[in-house]
PDB file of C-alpha atoms in Angstrom:
ATOM      1  CA  MET A   1       6.518  -2.826  19.510  1.00 97.00           C
ATOM      2  CA  ARG A   2       3.231  -5.559  18.020  1.00 97.00           C
ATOM      3  CA  ARG A   3       1.190  -2.675  19.603  1.00 98.00           C
ATOM      4  CA  CYS A   4       2.363  -0.527  17.399  1.00 98.00           C
ATOM      5  CA  LEU A   5       2.568  -1.779  14.384  1.00 98.00           C
ATOM      6  CA  GLN A   6      -0.879  -2.881  15.321  1.00 98.00           C
ATOM      7  CA  LEU A   7      -1.461   0.506  15.638  1.00 98.00           C
ATOM      8  CA  ALA A   8      -0.274   1.966  12.718  1.00 98.00           C
ATOM      9  CA  ALA A   9      -1.871  -1.291  10.786  1.00 97.00           C
ATOM     10  CA  ASN A  10      -5.607   1.624  11.446  1.00 96.00           C
ATOM     11  CA  GLY A  11      -3.347   4.306   8.659  1.00 96.00           C
ATOM     12  CA  LEU A  12      -3.833   1.344   5.443  1.00 94.00           C
ATOM     13  CA  GLY A  13      -5.214   3.317   2.274  1.00 90.00           C
ATOM     14  CA  ARG A  14      -5.452   6.759   4.545  1.00 91.00           C
ATOM     15  CA  VAL A  15      -1.975   7.825   4.587  1.00 93.00           C
ATOM     16  CA  ARG A  16      -0.073   7.218   1.379  1.00 90.00           C
ATOM     17  CA  PRO A  17       2.376   7.892   0.480  1.00 91.00           C
ATOM     18  CA  ASN A  18       3.710   7.810   3.927  1.00 92.00           C
ATOM     19  CA  PRO A  19       3.956   4.169   5.963  1.00 95.00           C
ATOM     20  CA  MET A  20       1.609   3.382   8.117  1.00 97.00           C
ATOM     21  CA  VAL A  21       3.074   4.109  11.509  1.00 98.00           C
ATOM     22  CA  GLY A  22       1.985   4.147  15.218  1.00 98.00           C
ATOM     23  CA  CYS A  23       3.778   4.644  19.046  1.00 98.00           C
ATOM     24  CA  VAL A  24       3.171   3.897  21.947  1.00 97.00           C
ATOM     25  CA  ILE A  25       4.869   5.618  25.365  1.00 97.00           C
ATOM     26  CA  VAL A  26       5.950   3.479  28.350  1.00 96.00           C
ATOM     27  CA  LYS A  27       6.802   4.937  31.580  1.00 93.00           C
ATOM     28  CA  ASP A  28       7.633   2.684  34.420  1.00 92.00           C
ATOM     29  CA  GLY A  29       6.007  -0.136  32.876  1.00 92.00           C
ATOM     30  CA  LYS A  30       3.043   1.239  31.960  1.00 93.00           C
ATOM     31  CA  ILE A  31       1.830   2.530  28.510  1.00 94.00           C
ATOM     32  CA  ILE A  32       1.087   5.870  28.994  1.00 94.00           C
ATOM     33  CA  SER A  33      -0.079   7.043  25.468  1.00 95.00           C
ATOM     34  CA  GLU A  34      -0.051   5.917  21.898  1.00 96.00           C
ATOM     35  CA  GLY A  35      -0.745   7.085  19.205  1.00 97.00           C
ATOM     36  CA  TYR A  36      -0.453   6.014  15.310  1.00 97.00           C
ATOM     37  CA  HIS A  37      -0.533   8.904  11.532  1.00 97.00           C
ATOM     38  CA  GLN A  38      -3.860   8.661  10.423  1.00 96.00           C
ATOM     39  CA  GLU A  39      -4.382  10.785   7.245  1.00 93.00           C
ATOM     40  CA  TYR A  40      -1.782  11.219   4.479  1.00 91.00           C
ATOM     41  CA  GLY A  41      -1.063  15.698   5.458  1.00 90.00           C
ATOM     42  CA  HIS A  42      -1.820  15.549   9.228  1.00 91.00           C
ATOM     43  CA  ASN A  43       0.277  14.875  12.747  1.00 93.00           C
ATOM     44  CA  HIS A  44       2.842  11.968  12.370  1.00 95.00           C
ATOM     45  CA  ALA A  45       2.300   8.841  15.033  1.00 96.00           C
ATOM     46  CA  GLU A  46       4.855  10.135  17.744  1.00 96.00           C
ATOM     47  CA  ARG A  47       3.193  13.877  17.206  1.00 94.00           C
ATOM     48  CA  ASN A  48      -0.300  12.041  18.058  1.00 95.00           C
ATOM     49  CA  ALA A  49       0.725  10.590  20.676  1.00 95.00           C
ATOM     50  CA  LEU A  50       3.108  12.613  22.640  1.00 94.00           C
ATOM     51  CA  LEU A  51       0.077  15.496  22.139  1.00 91.00           C
ATOM     52  CA  ARG A  52      -2.212  12.846  23.547  1.00 91.00           C
ATOM     53  CA  ALA A  53      -0.215  12.306  26.191  1.00 89.00           C
ATOM     54  CA  SER A  54      -0.288  16.073  27.019  1.00 83.00           C
ATOM     55  CA  GLU A  55      -4.229  16.291  27.044  1.00 81.00           C
ATOM     56  CA  LEU A  56      -4.513  14.116  29.997  1.00 77.00           C
ATOM     57  CA  SER A  57      -3.717  15.073  33.616  1.00 62.00           C
ATOM     58  CA  ASN A  58      -0.665  14.091  35.965  1.00 68.00           C
ATOM     59  CA  VAL A  59       0.619  12.460  32.716  1.00 75.00           C
ATOM     60  CA  LYS A  60       4.568  13.387  32.524  1.00 83.00           C
ATOM     61  CA  CYS A  61       6.861  12.258  29.284  1.00 87.00           C
ATOM     62  CA  GLN A  62       9.932  12.529  30.832  1.00 89.00           C
ATOM     63  CA  GLN A  63      11.836  10.218  31.329  1.00 91.00           C
ATOM     64  CA  SER A  64       9.430   7.471  29.338  1.00 95.00           C
ATOM     65  CA  THR A  65      10.090   4.533  26.866  1.00 97.00           C
ATOM     66  CA  LEU A  66       8.392   5.925  23.400  1.00 97.00           C
ATOM     67  CA  TYR A  67       8.251   2.754  20.813  1.00 98.00           C
ATOM     68  CA  VAL A  68       7.641   4.045  17.457  1.00 98.00           C
ATOM     69  CA  ASN A  69       8.144   1.175  13.619  1.00 98.00           C
ATOM     70  CA  LEU A  70       9.972   3.850  11.577  1.00 97.00           C
ATOM     71  CA  GLU A  71      12.682   5.996  12.757  1.00 96.00           C
ATOM     72  CA  PRO A  72      11.177   9.575  13.300  1.00 94.00           C
ATOM     73  CA  CYS A  73      11.357  12.221  10.792  1.00 90.00           C
ATOM     74  CA  SER A  74      13.498  15.063  11.731  1.00 85.00           C
ATOM     75  CA  HIS A  75      12.683  17.461   8.496  1.00 72.00           C
ATOM     76  CA  TYR A  76       9.550  20.055   7.701  1.00 70.00           C
ATOM     77  CA  GLY A  77       7.520  18.219   5.887  1.00 67.00           C
ATOM     78  CA  LYS A  78       3.534  18.333   5.822  1.00 71.00           C
ATOM     79  CA  THR A  79       4.378  18.650  10.352  1.00 74.00           C
ATOM     80  CA  PRO A  80       6.877  19.554  11.662  1.00 83.00           C
ATOM     81  CA  PRO A  81       9.717  16.992  12.868  1.00 88.00           C
ATOM     82  CA  CYS A  82       8.914  14.348  15.608  1.00 92.00           C
ATOM     83  CA  ALA A  83      12.468  13.846  16.534  1.00 93.00           C
ATOM     84  CA  ASP A  84      12.206  17.540  17.962  1.00 93.00           C
ATOM     85  CA  LEU A  85       8.874  17.355  19.542  1.00 94.00           C
ATOM     86  CA  ILE A  86      10.855  14.250  21.599  1.00 95.00           C
ATOM     87  CA  ILE A  87      13.449  16.216  22.320  1.00 95.00           C
ATOM     88  CA  GLU A  88      11.247  18.776  23.786  1.00 93.00           C
ATOM     89  CA  LYS A  89       9.142  16.600  25.444  1.00 93.00           C
ATOM     90  CA  GLY A  90      11.876  14.571  27.565  1.00 93.00           C
ATOM     91  CA  ILE A  91      11.711  11.848  26.573  1.00 95.00           C
ATOM     92  CA  ARG A  92      14.500   9.736  27.789  1.00 96.00           C
ATOM     93  CA  ARG A  93      14.730   6.111  24.782  1.00 97.00           C
ATOM     94  CA  VAL A  94      13.230   5.535  21.639  1.00 98.00           C
ATOM     95  CA  VAL A  95      12.659   2.314  20.880  1.00 98.00           C
ATOM     96  CA  CYS A  96      12.276   1.578  17.143  1.00 97.00           C
ATOM     97  CA  CYS A  97      11.661  -1.270  14.586  1.00 97.00           C
ATOM     98  CA  ASN A  98      12.843   0.108  10.675  1.00 97.00           C
ATOM     99  CA  ASP A  99      14.985   2.988   9.164  1.00 95.00           C
ATOM    100  CA  ASP A 100      13.509   5.261   7.491  1.00 93.00           C
ATOM    101  CA  PRO A 101      14.563   4.257   3.626  1.00 92.00           C
ATOM    102  CA  ASN A 102      13.037   7.921   2.342  1.00 89.00           C
ATOM    103  CA  PRO A 103      16.828  10.207   1.549  1.00 83.00           C
ATOM    104  CA  LEU A 104      14.984  12.822   3.670  1.00 81.00           C
ATOM    105  CA  VAL A 105      15.564  10.791   6.871  1.00 84.00           C
ATOM    106  CA  ALA A 106      18.015   8.513   6.280  1.00 82.00           C
ATOM    107  CA  GLY A 107      19.717   7.644  10.063  1.00 85.00           C
ATOM    108  CA  ASN A 108      19.684  11.953  10.772  1.00 89.00           C
ATOM    109  CA  GLY A 109      16.224  11.021  13.012  1.00 92.00           C
ATOM    110  CA  PHE A 110      18.778   8.645  14.784  1.00 94.00           C
ATOM    111  CA  ARG A 111      21.309  11.451  14.997  1.00 93.00           C
ATOM    112  CA  LYS A 112      19.049  14.348  16.366  1.00 94.00           C
ATOM    113  CA  LEU A 113      17.933  12.243  19.226  1.00 96.00           C
ATOM    114  CA  GLU A 114      21.647  10.270  20.196  1.00 96.00           C
ATOM    115  CA  GLU A 115      23.256  14.142  19.940  1.00 95.00           C
ATOM    116  CA  ALA A 116      20.349  15.136  22.492  1.00 96.00           C
ATOM    117  CA  GLY A 117      21.432  12.955  24.751  1.00 96.00           C
ATOM    118  CA  ILE A 118      18.541  10.229  23.851  1.00 97.00           C
ATOM    119  CA  GLU A 119      19.682   6.361  23.912  1.00 97.00           C
ATOM    120  CA  VAL A 120      18.308   4.990  20.606  1.00 97.00           C
ATOM    121  CA  VAL A 121      17.577   0.726  20.468  1.00 98.00           C
ATOM    122  CA  ARG A 122      16.892  -0.097  16.818  1.00 96.00           C
ATOM    123  CA  HIS A 123      15.359  -3.537  14.717  1.00 97.00           C
ATOM    124  CA  VAL A 124      13.415  -4.670  17.183  1.00 98.00           C
ATOM    125  CA  LEU A 125      11.009  -6.683  15.103  1.00 98.00           C
ATOM    126  CA  GLU A 126      12.412  -5.568  11.923  1.00 97.00           C
ATOM    127  CA  GLU A 127      10.622  -8.210   9.299  1.00 97.00           C
ATOM    128  CA  GLU A 128       7.474  -7.616  11.035  1.00 98.00           C
ATOM    129  CA  GLY A 129       7.581  -3.888   9.986  1.00 98.00           C
ATOM    130  CA  ARG A 130       8.932  -4.463   6.755  1.00 97.00           C
ATOM    131  CA  GLU A 131       6.182  -6.489   6.089  1.00 96.00           C
ATOM    132  CA  LEU A 132       3.620  -4.064   7.772  1.00 97.00           C
ATOM    133  CA  ASN A 133       5.392  -1.189   5.354  1.00 97.00           C
ATOM    134  CA  ARG A 134       6.042  -3.931   2.439  1.00 96.00           C
ATOM    135  CA  ARG A 135       4.529  -0.575   0.029  1.00 97.00           C
ATOM    136  CA  PHE A 136       6.323   2.155   1.033  1.00 96.00           C
ATOM    137  CA  PHE A 137       9.955  -0.001   1.379  1.00 97.00           C
ATOM    138  CA  THR A 138       9.095  -1.580  -2.476  1.00 97.00           C
ATOM    139  CA  PHE A 139       8.672   2.327  -3.251  1.00 97.00           C
ATOM    140  CA  MET A 140      11.478   4.243  -1.377  1.00 95.00           C
ATOM    141  CA  GLU A 141      14.061   1.018  -2.038  1.00 96.00           C
ATOM    142  CA  LYS A 142      12.326   0.222  -5.854  1.00 96.00           C
ATOM    143  CA  LYS A 143      12.032   3.309  -7.038  1.00 96.00           C
ATOM    144  CA  ARG A 144       8.400   1.471  -8.328  1.00 97.00           C
ATOM    145  CA  PRO A 145       5.135   0.729  -6.758  1.00 97.00           C
ATOM    146  CA  TYR A 146       4.564  -1.886  -5.106  1.00 97.00           C
ATOM    147  CA  ILE A 147       2.497  -4.263  -7.641  1.00 97.00           C
ATOM    148  CA  ILE A 148      -0.643  -6.766  -6.995  1.00 97.00           C
ATOM    149  CA  LEU A 149      -2.016  -8.709 -10.000  1.00 96.00           C
ATOM    150  CA  LYS A 150      -5.787  -9.172  -9.449  1.00 96.00           C
ATOM    151  CA  TRP A 151      -7.845 -11.966 -11.476  1.00 95.00           C
ATOM    152  CA  ALA A 152     -11.560 -13.718 -11.759  1.00 94.00           C
ATOM    153  CA  GLU A 153     -10.968 -17.168 -12.841  1.00 93.00           C
ATOM    154  CA  SER A 154     -13.447 -20.228 -13.202  1.00 92.00           C
ATOM    155  CA  ALA A 155     -12.804 -23.683 -10.865  1.00 93.00           C
ATOM    156  CA  ASP A 156     -10.710 -24.909 -14.443  1.00 92.00           C
ATOM    157  CA  GLY A 157      -8.682 -21.611 -15.229  1.00 92.00           C
ATOM    158  CA  PHE A 158     -10.649 -19.497 -17.749  1.00 93.00           C
ATOM    159  CA  MET A 159     -11.119 -15.641 -17.600  1.00 90.00           C
ATOM    160  CA  ALA A 160     -13.907 -15.444 -20.024  1.00 85.00           C
ATOM    161  CA  PRO A 161     -16.149 -18.384 -21.601  1.00 84.00           C
ATOM    162  CA  SER A 162     -16.432 -19.710 -25.038  1.00 79.00           C
ATOM    163  CA  GLU A 163     -19.246 -17.348 -25.796  1.00 78.00           C
ATOM    164  CA  LYS A 164     -19.267 -13.967 -26.099  1.00 72.00           C
ATOM    165  CA  GLY A 165     -21.844 -11.510 -23.792  1.00 64.00           C
ATOM    166  CA  LYS A 166     -22.618 -10.382 -20.579  1.00 67.00           C
ATOM    167  CA  TYR A 167     -20.849 -13.136 -17.726  1.00 72.00           C
ATOM    168  CA  TRP A 168     -19.789 -13.594 -13.938  1.00 77.00           C
ATOM    169  CA  ILE A 169     -17.349 -14.927 -12.721  1.00 86.00           C
ATOM    170  CA  SER A 170     -17.047 -13.280  -9.026  1.00 86.00           C
ATOM    171  CA  ASN A 171     -20.539 -13.934  -5.946  1.00 87.00           C
ATOM    172  CA  GLU A 172     -21.153 -11.827  -4.698  1.00 89.00           C
ATOM    173  CA  PHE A 173     -18.558 -11.763  -1.649  1.00 90.00           C
ATOM    174  CA  GLN A 174     -15.439 -11.595  -4.130  1.00 91.00           C
ATOM    175  CA  THR A 175     -16.409  -9.018  -5.555  1.00 91.00           C
ATOM    176  CA  ILE A 176     -16.677  -6.042  -1.777  1.00 92.00           C
ATOM    177  CA  MET A 177     -13.694  -8.655  -0.807  1.00 92.00           C
ATOM    178  CA  SER A 178     -12.696  -6.854  -4.398  1.00 93.00           C
ATOM    179  CA  HIS A 179     -13.760  -3.204  -3.923  1.00 94.00           C
ATOM    180  CA  ARG A 180     -12.390  -3.652  -0.616  1.00 94.00           C
ATOM    181  CA  LEU A 181      -8.431  -4.470  -2.012  1.00 94.00           C
ATOM    182  CA  ARG A 182      -9.541  -1.346  -4.205  1.00 94.00           C
ATOM    183  CA  THR A 183      -9.505   1.252  -1.119  1.00 94.00           C
ATOM    184  CA  THR A 184      -5.537  -0.726   0.755  1.00 94.00           C
ATOM    185  CA  GLU A 185      -4.080   0.831  -2.873  1.00 96.00           C
ATOM    186  CA  ALA A 186      -3.242   4.068  -4.450  1.00 96.00           C
ATOM    187  CA  ALA A 187      -3.855   2.975  -8.275  1.00 97.00           C
ATOM    188  CA  ILE A 188      -5.243   0.180 -10.454  1.00 97.00           C
ATOM    189  CA  LEU A 189      -4.538  -0.093 -14.066  1.00 97.00           C
ATOM    190  CA  ILE A 190      -5.528  -1.860 -16.721  1.00 96.00           C
ATOM    191  CA  GLY A 191      -4.532  -2.356 -20.420  1.00 93.00           C
ATOM    192  CA  SER A 192      -6.315  -0.358 -23.352  1.00 93.00           C
ATOM    193  CA  GLN A 193      -8.262  -3.514 -24.520  1.00 91.00           C
ATOM    194  CA  THR A 194      -9.728  -3.573 -21.247  1.00 91.00           C
ATOM    195  CA  TYR A 195     -11.154  -0.086 -21.792  1.00 93.00           C
ATOM    196  CA  ILE A 196     -12.506  -0.534 -24.753  1.00 91.00           C
ATOM    197  CA  ASP A 197     -14.447  -4.156 -24.667  1.00 87.00           C
ATOM    198  CA  ASP A 198     -15.837  -3.260 -20.972  1.00 87.00           C
ATOM    199  CA  ARG A 199     -15.991   0.383 -20.219  1.00 91.00           C
ATOM    200  CA  PRO A 200     -14.749  -0.109 -16.415  1.00 91.00           C
ATOM    201  CA  GLN A 201     -15.612   2.425 -13.828  1.00 91.00           C
ATOM    202  CA  LEU A 202     -12.664   1.175 -11.376  1.00 94.00           C
ATOM    203  CA  THR A 203     -14.157   2.365  -8.095  1.00 92.00           C
ATOM    204  CA  ALA A 204     -15.103   0.891  -4.501  1.00 91.00           C
ATOM    205  CA  ARG A 205     -18.003   1.765  -4.344  1.00 90.00           C
ATOM    206  CA  LEU A 206     -18.912  -1.525  -2.892  1.00 87.00           C
ATOM    207  CA  TYR A 207     -17.318  -0.829   0.462  1.00 87.00           C
ATOM    208  CA  GLY A 208     -16.276   2.299   0.894  1.00 79.00           C
ATOM    209  CA  GLY A 209     -13.039   4.046   1.943  1.00 79.00           C
ATOM    210  CA  LEU A 210     -10.345   6.565  -0.563  1.00 86.00           C
ATOM    211  CA  GLN A 211     -10.835   5.570  -4.250  1.00 92.00           C
ATOM    212  CA  PRO A 212      -8.062   4.028  -6.157  1.00 95.00           C
ATOM    213  CA  GLN A 213      -6.871   6.508  -8.687  1.00 97.00           C
ATOM    214  CA  PRO A 214      -7.702   4.624 -12.136  1.00 97.00           C
ATOM    215  CA  ILE A 215      -5.112   4.014 -14.468  1.00 97.00           C
ATOM    216  CA  VAL A 216      -5.614   2.854 -18.088  1.00 96.00           C
ATOM    217  CA  LEU A 217      -2.435   1.688 -20.123  1.00 95.00           C
ATOM    218  CA  ASP A 218      -2.462   3.054 -23.793  1.00 93.00           C
ATOM    219  CA  ARG A 219       0.584   2.350 -25.365  1.00 89.00           C
ATOM    220  CA  ARG A 220      -1.169   2.320 -28.833  1.00 88.00           C
ATOM    221  CA  SER A 221      -2.834   5.585 -28.283  1.00 89.00           C
ATOM    222  CA  ARG A 222      -5.692   4.195 -29.285  1.00 91.00           C
ATOM    223  CA  LEU A 223      -8.335   6.606 -27.493  1.00 92.00           C
ATOM    224  CA  THR A 224      -9.754   9.174 -27.282  1.00 89.00           C
ATOM    225  CA  ASP A 225     -12.801   8.843 -24.552  1.00 91.00           C
ATOM    226  CA  VAL A 226     -10.714   8.276 -21.782  1.00 92.00           C
ATOM    227  CA  PRO A 227     -12.245  10.611 -18.152  1.00 92.00           C
ATOM    228  CA  GLU A 228     -10.307  13.373 -17.189  1.00 92.00           C
ATOM    229  CA  HIS A 229      -9.585  12.417 -13.455  1.00 93.00           C
ATOM    230  CA  TRP A 230      -8.071   9.205 -14.606  1.00 95.00           C
ATOM    231  CA  LEU A 231      -4.234   9.088 -15.896  1.00 94.00           C
ATOM    232  CA  HIS A 232      -3.789   7.277 -19.306  1.00 92.00           C
ATOM    233  CA  LEU A 233      -0.828   6.443 -19.546  1.00 93.00           C
ATOM    234  CA  HIS A 234       1.939   6.191 -23.419  1.00 91.00           C
ATOM    235  CA  CYS A 235       4.125   4.364 -22.211  1.00 89.00           C
ATOM    236  CA  GLU A 236       6.210   2.318 -24.836  1.00 86.00           C
ATOM    237  CA  THR A 237       8.157  -0.092 -21.996  1.00 91.00           C
ATOM    238  CA  PHE A 238       7.325  -0.868 -18.464  1.00 91.00           C
ATOM    239  CA  ASP A 239      10.146   0.839 -17.171  1.00 92.00           C
ATOM    240  CA  LYS A 240       8.922   4.201 -18.385  1.00 95.00           C
ATOM    241  CA  VAL A 241       5.855   2.979 -16.819  1.00 95.00           C
ATOM    242  CA  MET A 242       7.115   2.447 -13.799  1.00 96.00           C
ATOM    243  CA  GLN A 243       9.517   5.465 -13.956  1.00 96.00           C
ATOM    244  CA  SER A 244       6.037   8.201 -14.509  1.00 96.00           C
ATOM    245  CA  LEU A 245       4.105   6.108 -11.876  1.00 97.00           C
ATOM    246  CA  PHE A 246       7.419   6.795  -9.081  1.00 96.00           C
ATOM    247  CA  GLU A 247       7.712  10.369 -10.390  1.00 96.00           C
ATOM    248  CA  LYS A 248       3.708  10.444  -9.713  1.00 95.00           C
ATOM    249  CA  LYS A 249       3.920   8.934  -6.129  1.00 94.00           C
ATOM    250  CA  ILE A 250       1.556   6.216  -6.851  1.00 96.00           C
ATOM    251  CA  GLN A 251       3.444   3.803  -4.017  1.00 96.00           C
ATOM    252  CA  SER A 252       0.647   1.088  -5.034  1.00 97.00           C
ATOM    253  CA  LEU A 253      -1.599  -0.030  -8.333  1.00 97.00           C
ATOM    254  CA  ILE A 254      -3.952  -3.227  -8.618  1.00 98.00           C
ATOM    255  CA  VAL A 255      -2.889  -4.656 -11.855  1.00 97.00           C
ATOM    256  CA  GLU A 256      -7.035  -5.781 -13.177  1.00 93.00           C
ATOM    257  CA  GLY A 257      -6.252  -6.060 -17.029  1.00 83.00           C
ATOM    258  CA  GLY A 258      -7.179  -9.105 -19.376  1.00 90.00           C
ATOM    259  CA  ARG A 259      -4.633 -12.016 -20.075  1.00 92.00           C
ATOM    260  CA  GLN A 260      -2.301  -9.402 -22.118  1.00 92.00           C
ATOM    261  CA  ILE A 261      -1.393  -7.059 -19.676  1.00 94.00           C
ATOM    262  CA  LEU A 262      -1.261  -9.849 -17.092  1.00 95.00           C
ATOM    263  CA  ASP A 263       0.883 -11.845 -18.444  1.00 94.00           C
ATOM    264  CA  ALA A 264       3.582  -9.090 -19.977  1.00 93.00           C
ATOM    265  CA  PHE A 265       3.976  -8.222 -16.041  1.00 94.00           C
ATOM    266  CA  ILE A 266       3.959 -11.679 -14.553  1.00 93.00           C
ATOM    267  CA  ALA A 267       7.047 -12.233 -17.567  1.00 92.00           C
ATOM    268  CA  SER A 268       9.077  -8.673 -16.305  1.00 92.00           C
ATOM    269  CA  GLY A 269       9.130  -9.719 -12.487  1.00 92.00           C
ATOM    270  CA  LEU A 270       6.804  -6.712 -11.983  1.00 93.00           C
ATOM    271  CA  TYR A 271       4.787  -7.739  -9.132  1.00 94.00           C
ATOM    272  CA  ASP A 272       5.045  -7.966  -5.376  1.00 95.00           C
ATOM    273  CA  GLU A 273       1.428 -10.257  -5.131  1.00 95.00           C
ATOM    274  CA  ILE A 274      -1.419 -11.690  -6.681  1.00 95.00           C
ATOM    275  CA  TYR A 275      -5.100 -12.560  -6.152  1.00 95.00           C
ATOM    276  CA  VAL A 276      -7.368 -15.003  -7.941  1.00 95.00           C
ATOM    277  CA  PHE A 277     -10.814 -15.051  -7.319  1.00 95.00           C
ATOM    278  CA  ARG A 278     -11.877 -18.933  -8.207  1.00 94.00           C
ATOM    279  CA  SER A 279     -15.804 -19.564  -9.070  1.00 91.00           C
ATOM    280  CA  ASN A 280     -17.353 -22.998  -8.327  1.00 90.00           C
ATOM    281  CA  ASN A 281     -18.459 -22.865 -11.879  1.00 86.00           C
ATOM    282  CA  GLU A 282     -16.375 -24.277 -14.849  1.00 86.00           C
ATOM    283  CA  TYR A 283     -16.658 -23.041 -18.729  1.00 86.00           C
ATOM    284  CA  CYS A 284     -14.414 -25.809 -20.097  1.00 83.00           C
ATOM    285  CA  SER A 285     -13.165 -23.482 -22.871  1.00 87.00           C
ATOM    286  CA  GLY A 286     -12.437 -19.648 -23.514  1.00 87.00           C
ATOM    287  CA  LEU A 287      -9.259 -17.801 -22.276  1.00 90.00           C
ATOM    288  CA  LYS A 288      -7.444 -18.842 -20.455  1.00 93.00           C
ATOM    289  CA  ALA A 289      -6.613 -17.784 -17.313  1.00 94.00           C
ATOM    290  CA  PRO A 290      -2.884 -16.364 -16.054  1.00 94.00           C
ATOM    291  CA  GLU A 291      -0.602 -19.698 -14.911  1.00 91.00           C
ATOM    292  CA  ILE A 292       0.607 -18.115 -11.759  1.00 88.00           C
ATOM    293  CA  PRO A 293       4.370 -17.941 -12.146  1.00 85.00           C
ATOM    294  CA  THR A 294       6.498 -20.415 -10.818  1.00 77.00           C
ATOM    295  CA  ILE A 295       8.466 -17.667  -8.842  1.00 73.00           C
ATOM    296  CA  PRO A 296       6.501 -17.035  -6.092  1.00 67.00           C
ATOM    297  CA  PRO A 297       4.985 -13.476  -4.849  1.00 64.00           C
ATOM    298  CA  HIS A 298       5.634 -11.596  -2.078  1.00 68.00           C
ATOM    299  CA  ARG A 299       2.125 -12.981  -1.208  1.00 88.00           C
ATOM    300  CA  LEU A 300      -0.390 -15.161  -3.031  1.00 91.00           C
ATOM    301  CA  HIS A 301      -4.148 -14.932  -2.201  1.00 92.00           C
ATOM    302  CA  VAL A 302      -6.654 -17.477  -3.864  1.00 92.00           C
ATOM    303  CA  ILE A 303     -10.411 -16.446  -2.129  1.00 92.00           C
ATOM    304  CA  GLU A 304     -12.357 -19.777  -2.792  1.00 91.00           C
ATOM    305  CA  GLN A 305     -16.316 -19.411  -3.420  1.00 85.00           C
TER     306      GLN A 305
END
């Protein structure tokens, strides 16, 4: 199962809004095939592993054990049901990490396997599986994106100096790290004032990979020049913001706005993870950075220079 989770992690940022899934097939104590979900809309992990086994000479899956970190799907989506292929290939036993909270699956995959006479073992390394797919589980269970708050601050805790003009808090390494983070998440959100002041690109141009969906929250409808490919939300409350993002199937969100919008997310309890990029420089005065909340986020990362 640990190998399944290792394989699954290769899909980070590429399979959203699907979960990351890995699969290992074992027979007579040896791994005979493995695979993972590589890209949204393409084969799921189980199908990749089973088809790979079929392509290998003298490899038969009958009476083997299939390990997978999420309940096999039982419905037609972008691809046919994995549960049907598992049954077809003569798998004897399926060992699984997490139940799928998606209402389209939600136990139906296990039920189909058991009705076909396949032994099913569940909840192996369950917490590790939830940690890996924390975005997917948050999205399905809380009906909102997994939310990451992110800001840069000086060594003495300021987001911006008192003097007007161009300034950079993060160094080159931290900036590349920030762009890498953008490739792993579905969208990135700022407030209208940040858009007016900075006109940020909100891309991952320094790292490569999939680009996040830029979003600007414009509750007072002040903006008239937002690019067409941006999402332009006019929701007045965070509940409506979350509902809109859920309906648009945005599974994870980085909030990179200014102090006001970051404080609003913190006050609303809408955060799961926090990244702070901290400089060696001191400003002594200026715009204070948010206080890291006393109720800890899911994960806290402080990236020092």
